[in-house]
Amino acid sequence: MFHVQDSLYIDEREIEFSMIRAQGAGGQNVNKVSSAVHLRFDVRASSLPADIKDALCAMSDHRISKEGVIVIKSQSFRSQDKNRAEAIERLVNMVRAAAKVEKPRRATKPTRASQRRRVQRKVLHGEVKRLRGRVQGE
């Protein structure tokens, strides 16, 4: 079980790992060892609460397929264990972001003093621009 928030956990049996060869530079290590990790997590078949499932599926992230499967590829480290841990951490961060409740914004009015300061700045700026204009001959 991977801890996400207070009473929210991801069951490790719901996560599927596949080891692949990493891309990029690295010489023989990259060519011989499958150190990169593909993590697959089916959101709709998971034991997460329904509201978090909906929020995850609604996220506009390229790692989430139309079927609701999250695919995370980790190949930053030479160690398979570190790549696996990083992939899990990324998944947990995604679920945390989906579980975060945004509080609604309440519209406020600007104070009278801030309105006055704004108008004064505009008048001053207009005066500076006026002084930059053409000089009138005597």
Short mmCIF file of N, CA and C in Angstrom, two decimals, residues 42-109:
data_model
loop_
_atom_site.label_atom_id
_atom_site.label_comp_id
_atom_site.label_asym_id
_atom_site.label_seq_id
_atom_site.Cartn_x
_atom_site.Cartn_y
_atom_site.Cartn_z
N ASP A 42 -4.56 1.39 -13.89
CA ASP A 42 -5.91 1.53 -14.43
C ASP A 42 -6.77 2.25 -13.40
N VAL A 43 -7.12 3.49 -13.68
CA VAL A 43 -7.84 4.32 -12.73
C VAL A 43 -9.24 3.77 -12.49
N ARG A 44 -9.92 3.40 -13.56
CA ARG A 44 -11.32 2.96 -13.42
C ARG A 44 -11.45 1.64 -12.67
N ALA A 45 -10.45 0.77 -12.75
CA ALA A 45 -10.50 -0.51 -12.05
C ALA A 45 -9.87 -0.45 -10.67
N SER A 46 -9.44 0.73 -10.25
CA SER A 46 -8.74 0.85 -8.96
C SER A 46 -9.74 0.96 -7.81
N SER A 47 -9.19 0.93 -6.60
CA SER A 47 -10.02 1.02 -5.39
C SER A 47 -10.11 2.45 -4.87
N LEU A 48 -9.75 3.43 -5.69
CA LEU A 48 -9.83 4.83 -5.27
C LEU A 48 -11.29 5.27 -5.20
N PRO A 49 -11.58 6.29 -4.40
CA PRO A 49 -12.96 6.82 -4.35
C PRO A 49 -13.40 7.36 -5.71
N ALA A 50 -14.69 7.34 -5.96
CA ALA A 50 -15.25 7.71 -7.27
C ALA A 50 -14.92 9.15 -7.66
N ASP A 51 -14.94 10.09 -6.70
CA ASP A 51 -14.67 11.48 -7.05
C ASP A 51 -13.21 11.68 -7.49
N ILE A 52 -12.30 10.95 -6.89
CA ILE A 52 -10.89 11.04 -7.27
C ILE A 52 -10.67 10.36 -8.62
N LYS A 53 -11.36 9.26 -8.87
CA LYS A 53 -11.28 8.61 -10.19
C LYS A 53 -11.73 9.58 -11.28
N ASP A 54 -12.86 10.26 -11.04
CA ASP A 54 -13.37 11.21 -12.03
C ASP A 54 -12.40 12.37 -12.25
N ALA A 55 -11.81 12.86 -11.14
CA ALA A 55 -10.87 13.97 -11.25
C ALA A 55 -9.61 13.55 -12.01
N LEU A 56 -9.14 12.34 -11.78
CA LEU A 56 -7.96 11.83 -12.50
C LEU A 56 -8.26 11.69 -13.99
N CYS A 57 -9.41 11.12 -14.31
CA CYS A 57 -9.75 10.93 -15.72
C CYS A 57 -10.00 12.26 -16.44
N ALA A 58 -10.41 13.28 -15.68
CA ALA A 58 -10.68 14.59 -16.27
C ALA A 58 -9.42 15.43 -16.44
N MET A 59 -8.32 15.02 -15.83
CA MET A 59 -7.08 15.79 -15.95
C MET A 59 -6.60 15.78 -17.40
N SER A 60 -6.07 16.92 -17.83
CA SER A 60 -5.54 16.99 -19.19
C SER A 60 -4.04 16.72 -19.12
N ASP A 61 -3.70 15.46 -19.04
CA ASP A 61 -2.31 15.03 -18.92
C ASP A 61 -2.05 13.98 -19.98
N HIS A 62 -0.92 14.10 -20.67
CA HIS A 62 -0.63 13.17 -21.76
C HIS A 62 -0.37 11.75 -21.27
N ARG A 63 -0.16 11.58 -19.98
CA ARG A 63 0.11 10.24 -19.43
C ARG A 63 -1.17 9.45 -19.16
N ILE A 64 -2.32 10.08 -19.29
CA ILE A 64 -3.61 9.41 -19.04
C ILE A 64 -4.27 9.13 -20.38
N SER A 65 -4.57 7.86 -20.63
CA SER A 65 -5.22 7.49 -21.90
C SER A 65 -6.73 7.73 -21.81
N LYS A 66 -7.39 7.61 -22.94
CA LYS A 66 -8.85 7.79 -22.98
C LYS A 66 -9.56 6.72 -22.17
N GLU A 67 -8.93 5.54 -22.06
CA GLU A 67 -9.54 4.44 -21.31
C GLU A 67 -9.34 4.59 -19.80
N GLY A 68 -8.60 5.62 -19.38
CA GLY A 68 -8.38 5.85 -17.95
C GLY A 68 -7.19 5.09 -17.41
N VAL A 69 -6.19 4.81 -18.25
CA VAL A 69 -4.99 4.11 -17.80
C VAL A 69 -3.85 5.12 -17.75
N ILE A 70 -3.21 5.21 -16.59
CA ILE A 70 -2.06 6.10 -16.44
C ILE A 70 -0.80 5.30 -16.76
N VAL A 71 0.02 5.84 -17.67
CA VAL A 71 1.29 5.21 -18.04
C VAL A 71 2.41 6.19 -17.72
N ILE A 72 3.29 5.79 -16.82
CA ILE A 72 4.42 6.63 -16.41
C ILE A 72 5.70 5.89 -16.74
N LYS A 73 6.61 6.57 -17.46
CA LYS A 73 7.89 5.98 -17.81
C LYS A 73 8.97 6.69 -17.01
N SER A 74 9.80 5.92 -16.33
CA SER A 74 10.87 6.47 -15.53
C SER A 74 12.19 5.84 -15.97
N GLN A 75 13.15 6.71 -16.38
CA GLN A 75 14.45 6.20 -16.82
C GLN A 75 15.58 7.13 -16.39
N SER A 76 15.36 7.89 -15.32
CA SER A 76 16.35 8.87 -14.88
C SER A 76 17.59 8.25 -14.26
N PHE A 77 17.41 7.10 -13.63
CA PHE A 77 18.50 6.49 -12.88
C PHE A 77 19.01 5.23 -13.57
N ARG A 78 20.21 4.81 -13.20
CA ARG A 78 20.76 3.57 -13.73
C ARG A 78 20.19 2.36 -12.99
N SER A 79 19.64 2.60 -11.81
CA SER A 79 19.11 1.52 -10.99
C SER A 79 17.62 1.32 -11.27
N GLN A 80 17.24 0.08 -11.43
CA GLN A 80 15.83 -0.25 -11.67
C GLN A 80 14.98 0.10 -10.46
N ASP A 81 15.52 -0.13 -9.25
CA ASP A 81 14.78 0.16 -8.02
C ASP A 81 14.50 1.65 -7.88
N LYS A 82 15.50 2.49 -8.20
CA LYS A 82 15.30 3.93 -8.10
C LYS A 82 14.29 4.41 -9.13
N ASN A 83 14.33 3.86 -10.33
CA ASN A 83 13.37 4.23 -11.36
C ASN A 83 11.96 3.81 -10.96
N ARG A 84 11.84 2.65 -10.37
CA ARG A 84 10.55 2.16 -9.90
C ARG A 84 9.99 3.08 -8.80
N ALA A 85 10.86 3.47 -7.85
CA ALA A 85 10.44 4.35 -6.76
C ALA A 85 10.03 5.72 -7.31
N GLU A 86 10.75 6.22 -8.31
CA GLU A 86 10.41 7.51 -8.90
C GLU A 86 9.06 7.44 -9.62
N ALA A 87 8.80 6.35 -10.32
CA ALA A 87 7.52 6.20 -11.03
C ALA A 87 6.37 6.16 -10.03
N ILE A 88 6.56 5.46 -8.93
CA ILE A 88 5.51 5.39 -7.90
C ILE A 88 5.28 6.77 -7.30
N GLU A 89 6.36 7.51 -7.05
CA GLU A 89 6.23 8.86 -6.48
C GLU A 89 5.47 9.78 -7.43
N ARG A 90 5.73 9.66 -8.73
CA ARG A 90 5.01 10.47 -9.71
C ARG A 90 3.52 10.13 -9.72
N LEU A 91 3.19 8.84 -9.62
CA LEU A 91 1.79 8.42 -9.57
C LEU A 91 1.11 8.97 -8.33
N VAL A 92 1.78 8.86 -7.19
CA VAL A 92 1.22 9.37 -5.93
C VAL A 92 0.99 10.88 -6.03
N ASN A 93 1.92 11.60 -6.65
CA ASN A 93 1.75 13.05 -6.80
C ASN A 93 0.57 13.39 -7.71
N MET A 94 0.36 12.57 -8.75
CA MET A 94 -0.80 12.79 -9.62
C MET A 94 -2.11 12.60 -8.86
N VAL A 95 -2.17 11.54 -8.04
CA VAL A 95 -3.38 11.27 -7.27
C VAL A 95 -3.60 12.37 -6.24
N ARG A 96 -2.51 12.84 -5.61
CA ARG A 96 -2.63 13.95 -4.65
C ARG A 96 -3.19 15.20 -5.34
N ALA A 97 -2.69 15.48 -6.53
CA ALA A 97 -3.17 16.67 -7.26
C ALA A 97 -4.65 16.53 -7.59
N ALA A 98 -5.10 15.33 -7.93
CA ALA A 98 -6.51 15.11 -8.25
C ALA A 98 -7.37 15.18 -6.99
N ALA A 99 -6.81 14.80 -5.85
CA ALA A 99 -7.57 14.78 -4.60
C ALA A 99 -7.66 16.15 -3.96
N LYS A 100 -6.80 17.08 -4.40
CA LYS A 100 -6.78 18.41 -3.80
C LYS A 100 -8.05 19.16 -4.18
N VAL A 101 -8.72 19.71 -3.20
CA VAL A 101 -9.97 20.43 -3.42
C VAL A 101 -9.64 21.92 -3.54
N GLU A 102 -9.99 22.49 -4.68
CA GLU A 102 -9.78 23.91 -4.90
C GLU A 102 -10.92 24.68 -4.24
N LYS A 103 -10.55 25.66 -3.39
CA LYS A 103 -11.63 26.44 -2.79
C LYS A 103 -12.08 27.49 -3.79
N PRO A 104 -13.37 27.74 -3.87
CA PRO A 104 -13.88 28.67 -4.87
C PRO A 104 -13.43 30.10 -4.58
N ARG A 105 -13.16 30.85 -5.64
CA ARG A 105 -12.72 32.22 -5.50
C ARG A 105 -13.94 33.11 -5.29
N ARG A 106 -13.82 33.99 -4.30
CA ARG A 106 -14.89 34.93 -4.05
C ARG A 106 -14.47 36.29 -4.58
N ALA A 107 -15.31 36.90 -5.38
CA ALA A 107 -15.01 38.19 -5.96
C ALA A 107 -15.03 39.26 -4.88
N THR A 108 -14.05 40.16 -4.92
CA THR A 108 -13.99 41.27 -3.98
C THR A 108 -13.91 42.58 -4.75
N LYS A 109 -14.28 43.67 -4.08
CA LYS A 109 -14.21 44.98 -4.71
C LYS A 109 -12.91 45.65 -4.26
#
